[in-house]
């Protein structure tokens, strides 16, 4: 595989990762709300909830300061190295790009990210995550039974 193709593939991989993060943030909130209604306990996992909150917090803060997402910057870097001036590269790149990037004034993005982030923070009040356990990896509750002779 020559370098140009390798860079194009790297750009597509970064774009797929970027879309995965977006799906995690959006789907994560929907799953927390659905899980709350359905009584699912896994949605209270503190590692899941903290990761989810951190992802949307980074996005919102970036929008407040006008910072371009590092994943976008990395993808563009690889596309330039591949000689791709636009997103007209591969099929995967084209469709993932059309789902992820759209045109709107910057303040719309800032407002949407901030409101979405506020909703994620609100779920910490409505649907409280379980507490972290001191020094333990995330634990799954196991019911212990006594054995009798």
Backbone as CSV, one residue per row, in Angstrom:
resi,resn,N_x,N_y,N_z,CA_x,CA_y,CA_z,C_x,C_y,C_z
1,UNK,0.862,-1.171,0.000,0.000,0.000,0.000,0.906,1.230,0.000
2,UNK,0.639,2.143,-0.936,1.485,3.332,-0.975,1.039,4.345,0.078
3,UNK,1.866,5.344,0.295,1.632,6.319,1.370,0.333,7.091,1.164
4,UNK,0.010,7.457,-0.078,-1.202,8.234,-0.339,-2.441,7.454,0.084
5,UNK,-2.495,6.188,-0.270,-3.624,5.349,0.120,-3.644,5.186,1.639
6,UNK,-2.479,5.012,2.241,-2.403,4.887,3.701,-2.934,6.118,4.414
7,UNK,-2.615,7.290,3.902,-3.125,8.521,4.503,-4.636,8.641,4.325
8,UNK,-5.130,8.240,3.166,-6.578,8.281,2.928,-7.303,7.333,3.878
9,UNK,-6.728,6.155,4.079,-7.321,5.189,5.019,-7.264,5.741,6.447
10,UNK,-6.140,6.340,6.808,-6.009,6.931,8.150,-7.061,8.025,8.348
11,UNK,-7.294,8.839,7.319,-8.308,9.894,7.414,-9.691,9.284,7.622
12,UNK,-9.985,8.207,6.914,-11.281,7.537,7.075,-11.426,6.907,8.459
13,UNK,-10.336,6.370,8.983,-10.371,5.785,10.329,-10.645,6.871,11.371
14,UNK,-9.979,8.017,11.230,-10.206,9.126,12.163,-11.650,9.610,12.054
15,UNK,-12.174,9.711,10.823,-13.562,10.126,10.638,-14.515,9.118,11.281
16,UNK,-14.252,7.823,11.124,-15.093,6.798,11.745,-15.044,6.910,13.278
17,UNK,-13.866,7.174,13.827,-13.734,7.385,15.266,-14.551,8.604,15.703
18,UNK,-14.476,9.676,14.908,-15.205,10.900,15.212,-16.718,10.626,15.223
19,UNK,-17.199,9.924,14.221,-18.620,9.577,14.169,-18.987,8.697,15.362
20,UNK,-18.111,7.790,15.738,-18.365,6.926,16.899,-18.520,7.729,18.182
21,UNK,-17.697,8.753,18.349,-17.807,9.612,19.531,-19.149,10.337,19.520
22,UNK,-19.543,10.858,18.363,-20.833,11.551,18.251,-21.971,10.592,18.583
23,UNK,-21.923,9.386,18.039,-22.967,8.389,18.314,-22.983,8.046,19.804
24,UNK,-21.807,7.891,20.410,-21.730,7.600,21.846,-22.394,8.705,22.670
25,UNK,-22.120,9.953,22.325,-22.679,11.068,23.090,-24.201,11.126,22.931
26,UNK,-24.679,11.049,21.700,-26.126,11.155,21.463,-26.854,9.922,21.970
27,UNK,-26.382,8.750,21.567,-27.034,7.511,21.982,-26.902,7.299,23.489
28,UNK,-25.766,7.712,24.047,-25.567,7.577,25.491,-26.639,8.286,26.287
29,UNK,-26.962,9.517,25.894,-28.005,10.257,26.614,-29.356,9.579,26.447
30,UNK,-29.653,9.139,25.225,-30.929,8.455,24.998,-31.020,7.172,25.821
31,UNK,-29.912,6.432,25.910,-29.910,5.201,26.697,-30.051,5.469,28.191
32,UNK,-29.450,6.542,28.672,-29.598,6.890,30.089,-31.070,7.192,30.394
33,UNK,-31.693,7.982,29.536,-33.093,8.335,29.770,-34.006,7.114,29.616
34,UNK,-33.766,6.305,28.602,-34.558,5.093,28.414,-34.305,4.109,29.556
35,UNK,-33.047,3.968,29.937,-32.701,3.068,31.040,-33.320,3.484,32.355
36,UNK,-33.417,4.781,32.559,-34.077,5.309,33.765,-35.543,4.885,33.765
37,UNK,-36.202,5.048,32.618,-37.610,4.679,32.513,-37.819,3.169,32.631
38,UNK,-36.855,2.391,32.137,-36.984,0.929,32.125,-36.381,0.263,33.366
39,UNK,-35.705,1.042,34.206,-35.116,0.486,35.417,-33.807,-0.264,35.197
40,UNK,-33.116,0.037,34.105,-31.837,-0.609,33.833,-30.786,-0.067,34.784
41,UNK,-30.085,-0.932,35.478,-29.072,-0.482,36.430,-27.734,-0.167,35.773
42,UNK,-27.422,-0.766,34.629,-26.124,-0.543,34.004,-25.922,0.908,33.605
43,UNK,-27.016,1.641,33.390,-26.874,3.047,32.993,-26.386,3.911,34.157
44,UNK,-26.322,3.357,35.324,-25.820,4.092,36.486,-24.324,3.841,36.724
45,UNK,-23.696,3.099,35.821,-22.262,2.830,35.933,-21.502,4.160,35.913
46,UNK,-20.735,4.452,36.970,-20.084,5.772,37.039,-19.039,5.990,35.948
47,UNK,-18.369,4.940,35.488,-17.360,5.105,34.435,-18.021,5.472,33.112
48,UNK,-19.108,4.805,32.799,-19.873,5.128,31.590,-20.371,6.571,31.656
49,UNK,-20.960,6.926,32.794,-21.551,8.250,32.924,-20.497,9.349,32.904
50,UNK,-19.356,9.127,33.562,-18.293,10.129,33.585,-17.675,10.295,32.199
51,UNK,-17.459,9.202,31.491,-16.931,9.271,30.129,-17.895,10.024,29.229
52,UNK,-19.175,9.742,29.368,-20.204,10.405,28.573,-20.217,11.908,28.860
53,UNK,-20.199,12.261,30.119,-20.199,13.672,30.504,-18.934,14.376,30.010
54,UNK,-17.797,13.730,30.139,-16.534,14.327,29.696,-16.539,14.581,28.193
55,UNK,-17.080,13.657,27.427,-17.119,13.835,25.967,-17.921,15.069,25.573
56,UNK,-19.122,15.218,26.113,-19.941,16.376,25.721,-19.373,17.656,26.324
57,UNK,-18.739,17.573,27.487,-18.126,18.760,28.074,-16.997,19.281,27.185
58,UNK,-16.176,18.388,26.671,-15.090,18.799,25.773,-15.659,19.476,24.530
59,UNK,-16.699,18.891,23.956,-17.325,19.460,22.757,-17.885,20.850,23.047
60,UNK,-18.592,20.994,24.155,-19.189,22.295,24.491,-18.118,23.347,24.742
61,UNK,-17.090,23.007,25.503,-16.023,23.973,25.796,-15.289,24.368,24.513
62,UNK,-15.036,23.406,23.644,-14.401,23.730,22.362,-15.243,24.731,21.580
63,UNK,-16.559,24.550,21.590,-17.422,25.462,20.841,-17.422,26.858,21.459
64,UNK,-17.353,26.955,22.786,-17.326,28.269,23.437,-16.090,29.063,23.038
65,UNK,-14.959,28.367,22.902,-13.694,29.039,22.600,-13.334,29.009,21.119
66,UNK,-14.231,28.479,20.300,-13.981,28.438,18.867,-12.848,27.508,18.473
67,UNK,-12.628,26.478,19.249,-11.557,25.515,18.981,-12.093,24.426,18.061
68,UNK,-11.369,24.149,17.002,-11.740,23.059,16.107,-11.394,21.746,16.782
69,UNK,-12.280,20.789,16.658,-12.069,19.470,17.271,-10.754,18.864,16.786
70,UNK,-9.948,18.324,17.698,-8.688,17.704,17.295,-8.873,16.545,16.309
71,UNK,-9.990,15.841,16.392,-10.234,14.764,15.438,-10.444,15.323,14.032
72,UNK,-11.126,16.454,13.931,-11.300,17.111,12.632,-9.948,17.558,12.096
73,UNK,-9.130,18.162,12.951,-7.805,18.618,12.545,-6.951,17.447,12.062
74,UNK,-6.981,16.340,12.788,-6.198,15.164,12.409,-6.689,14.578,11.088
75,UNK,-8.002,14.501,10.946,-8.548,13.984,9.695,-8.126,14.857,8.512
76,UNK,-8.228,16.177,8.653,-7.832,17.097,7.577,-6.342,16.953,7.258
77,UNK,-5.538,16.755,8.270,-4.094,16.560,8.080,-3.838,15.342,7.183
78,UNK,-4.491,14.230,7.522,-4.319,13.019,6.724,-4.872,13.194,5.307
79,UNK,-5.979,13.909,5.169,-6.553,14.133,3.837,-5.596,14.969,2.979
80,UNK,-4.974,15.979,3.579,-3.992,16.787,2.835,-2.810,15.923,2.395
81,UNK,-2.320,15.075,3.307,-1.207,14.188,2.952,-1.592,13.207,1.840
82,UNK,-2.857,12.844,1.797,-3.347,11.933,0.767,-3.644,12.659,-0.539
83,UNK,-3.510,13.999,-0.516,-3.792,14.771,-1.717,-5.263,15.037,-1.933
84,UNK,-6.067,14.842,-0.923,-7.504,15.087,-1.013,-7.797,16.494,-0.518
85,UNK,-8.276,17.354,-1.392,-8.571,18.730,-1.012,-9.914,18.833,-0.297
86,UNK,-10.827,17.918,-0.598,-12.160,17.958,0.007,-12.483,16.577,0.545
87,UNK,-13.715,16.421,0.958,-14.171,15.133,1.471,-14.666,14.215,0.363
88,UNK,-14.215,14.452,-0.839,-14.692,13.639,-1.956,-13.912,12.339,-2.086
89,UNK,-13.251,11.923,-1.054,-12.411,10.722,-1.092,-13.199,9.444,-1.234
90,UNK,-13.062,8.561,-0.310,-13.683,7.245,-0.397,-15.177,7.308,-0.110
91,UNK,-15.842,6.224,-0.425,-17.271,6.094,-0.166,-17.560,6.259,1.328
92,UNK,-16.795,5.544,2.143,-16.992,5.618,3.597,-16.770,7.051,4.073
93,UNK,-15.679,7.655,3.634,-15.384,9.029,4.021,-16.479,9.987,3.611
94,UNK,-16.996,9.823,2.405,-18.048,10.723,1.915,-19.296,10.649,2.784
95,UNK,-19.780,9.438,3.064,-21.039,9.303,3.799,-20.890,9.611,5.284
96,UNK,-19.787,9.208,5.889,-19.581,9.567,7.294,-19.447,11.075,7.427
97,UNK,-18.757,11.695,6.468,-18.594,13.142,6.491,-19.931,13.856,6.344
98,UNK,-20.779,13.378,5.443,-22.065,14.049,5.230,-22.973,13.918,6.449
99,UNK,-22.802,12.846,7.226,-23.579,12.691,8.459,-23.050,13.579,9.585
100,UNK,-21.732,13.766,9.612,-21.112,14.450,10.740,-21.043,15.968,10.568
101,UNK,-20.733,16.430,9.379,-20.517,17.862,9.163,-21.683,18.459,8.398
102,UNK,-22.155,19.572,8.860,-23.233,20.290,8.188,-22.995,21.772,8.394
103,UNK,-23.657,22.583,7.586,-23.422,24.019,7.605,-24.463,24.724,8.478
104,UNK,-23.986,25.560,9.371,-24.831,26.398,10.218,-23.927,27.454,10.836
105,UNK,-24.500,28.570,11.274,-23.679,29.587,11.958,-23.048,28.995,13.220
106,UNK,-21.863,29.493,13.584,-21.120,28.953,14.731,-21.936,29.000,16.012
107,UNK,-22.765,30.025,16.191,-23.504,30.166,17.449,-24.572,29.076,17.587
108,UNK,-25.050,28.542,16.481,-26.015,27.436,16.551,-25.354,26.209,17.168
109,UNK,-24.131,25.911,16.711,-23.399,24.773,17.268,-23.144,24.977,18.759
110,UNK,-22.695,26.181,19.120,-22.410,26.478,20.520,-23.669,26.303,21.366
111,UNK,-24.798,26.799,20.888,-26.054,26.690,21.618,-26.487,25.226,21.754
112,UNK,-26.433,24.491,20.658,-26.862,23.086,20.687,-25.956,22.266,21.605
113,UNK,-24.642,22.439,21.487,-23.715,21.690,22.331,-23.905,22.042,23.806
114,UNK,-24.115,23.312,24.088,-24.305,23.748,25.473,-25.606,23.198,26.044
115,UNK,-26.684,23.268,25.268,-27.962,22.730,25.735,-27.893,21.215,25.922
116,UNK,-27.258,20.531,24.981,-27.118,19.077,25.092,-26.270,18.732,26.316
117,UNK,-25.176,19.458,26.498,-24.333,19.234,27.670,-25.087,19.494,28.965
118,UNK,-25.922,20.520,28.977,-26.735,20.824,30.164,-27.708,19.691,30.454
119,UNK,-28.254,19.101,29.400,-29.157,17.972,29.592,-28.407,16.767,30.157
120,UNK,-27.189,16.541,29.690,-26.377,15.442,30.238,-26.099,15.690,31.721
121,UNK,-25.766,16.930,32.077,-25.538,17.262,33.489,-26.819,17.051,34.284
122,UNK,-27.959,17.435,33.720,-29.241,17.252,34.419,-29.532,15.784,34.689
123,UNK,-29.091,14.896,33.798,-29.336,13.470,34.059,-28.546,12.972,35.264
124,UNK,-27.475,13.687,35.616,-26.738,13.306,36.833,-27.594,13.573,38.075
125,UNK,-28.543,14.471,37.955,-29.453,14.755,39.065,-30.662,13.828,38.995
126,UNK,-31.242,13.686,37.803,-32.433,12.855,37.634,-32.123,11.378,37.740
127,UNK,-31.027,10.965,37.139,-30.651,9.549,37.091,-29.241,9.445,37.649
128,UNK,-29.154,9.403,38.963,-27.850,9.458,39.620,-27.028,8.213,39.300
129,UNK,-25.753,8.439,38.932,-24.884,7.274,38.741,-24.509,6.676,40.086
130,UNK,-24.121,5.428,40.075,-23.625,4.797,41.295,-22.322,5.471,41.707
131,UNK,-21.995,5.356,42.973,-20.745,5.927,43.476,-19.560,5.096,42.998
132,UNK,-18.432,5.763,42.806,-17.196,5.044,42.521,-16.797,4.301,43.778
133,UNK,-16.220,3.146,43.613,-15.763,2.365,44.759,-14.288,2.647,44.957
134,UNK,-13.884,2.934,46.170,-12.510,3.316,46.475,-11.476,2.344,45.944
135,UNK,-10.738,2.747,44.914,-9.637,1.955,44.382,-10.035,0.747,43.564
136,UNK,-11.297,0.383,43.593,-11.735,-0.796,42.842,-12.021,-0.434,41.395
137,UNK,-11.861,-1.409,40.551,-12.340,-1.269,39.177,-13.862,-1.268,39.258
138,UNK,-14.542,-0.767,38.235,-16.007,-0.800,38.289,-16.480,-2.215,38.598
139,UNK,-17.272,-2.321,39.641,-17.685,-3.643,40.110,-19.118,-3.926,39.704
140,UNK,-19.371,-5.178,39.411,-20.728,-5.625,39.167,-21.190,-6.245,40.478
141,UNK,-22.338,-5.799,40.924,-22.844,-6.300,42.195,-23.111,-7.806,42.092
142,UNK,-22.543,-8.535,43.012,-22.746,-9.984,43.050,-23.383,-10.318,44.382
143,UNK,-24.494,-11.006,44.300,-25.173,-11.382,45.530,-24.508,-12.637,46.078
144,UNK,-24.084,-12.543,47.312,-23.431,-13.680,47.947,-24.471,-14.485,48.725
145,UNK,-24.330,-15.785,48.656,-25.225,-16.663,49.416,-24.398,-17.459,50.399
146,UNK,-24.963,-17.733,51.520,-24.277,-18.532,52.522,-24.483,-19.991,52.239
147,UNK,-23.417,-20.712,52.323,-23.516,-22.162,52.161,-23.707,-22.774,53.540
148,UNK,-24.646,-23.641,53.625,-24.864,-24.298,54.926,-24.464,-25.768,54.820
149,UNK,-23.991,-26.305,55.925,-23.559,-27.725,55.967,-24.733,-28.616,56.098
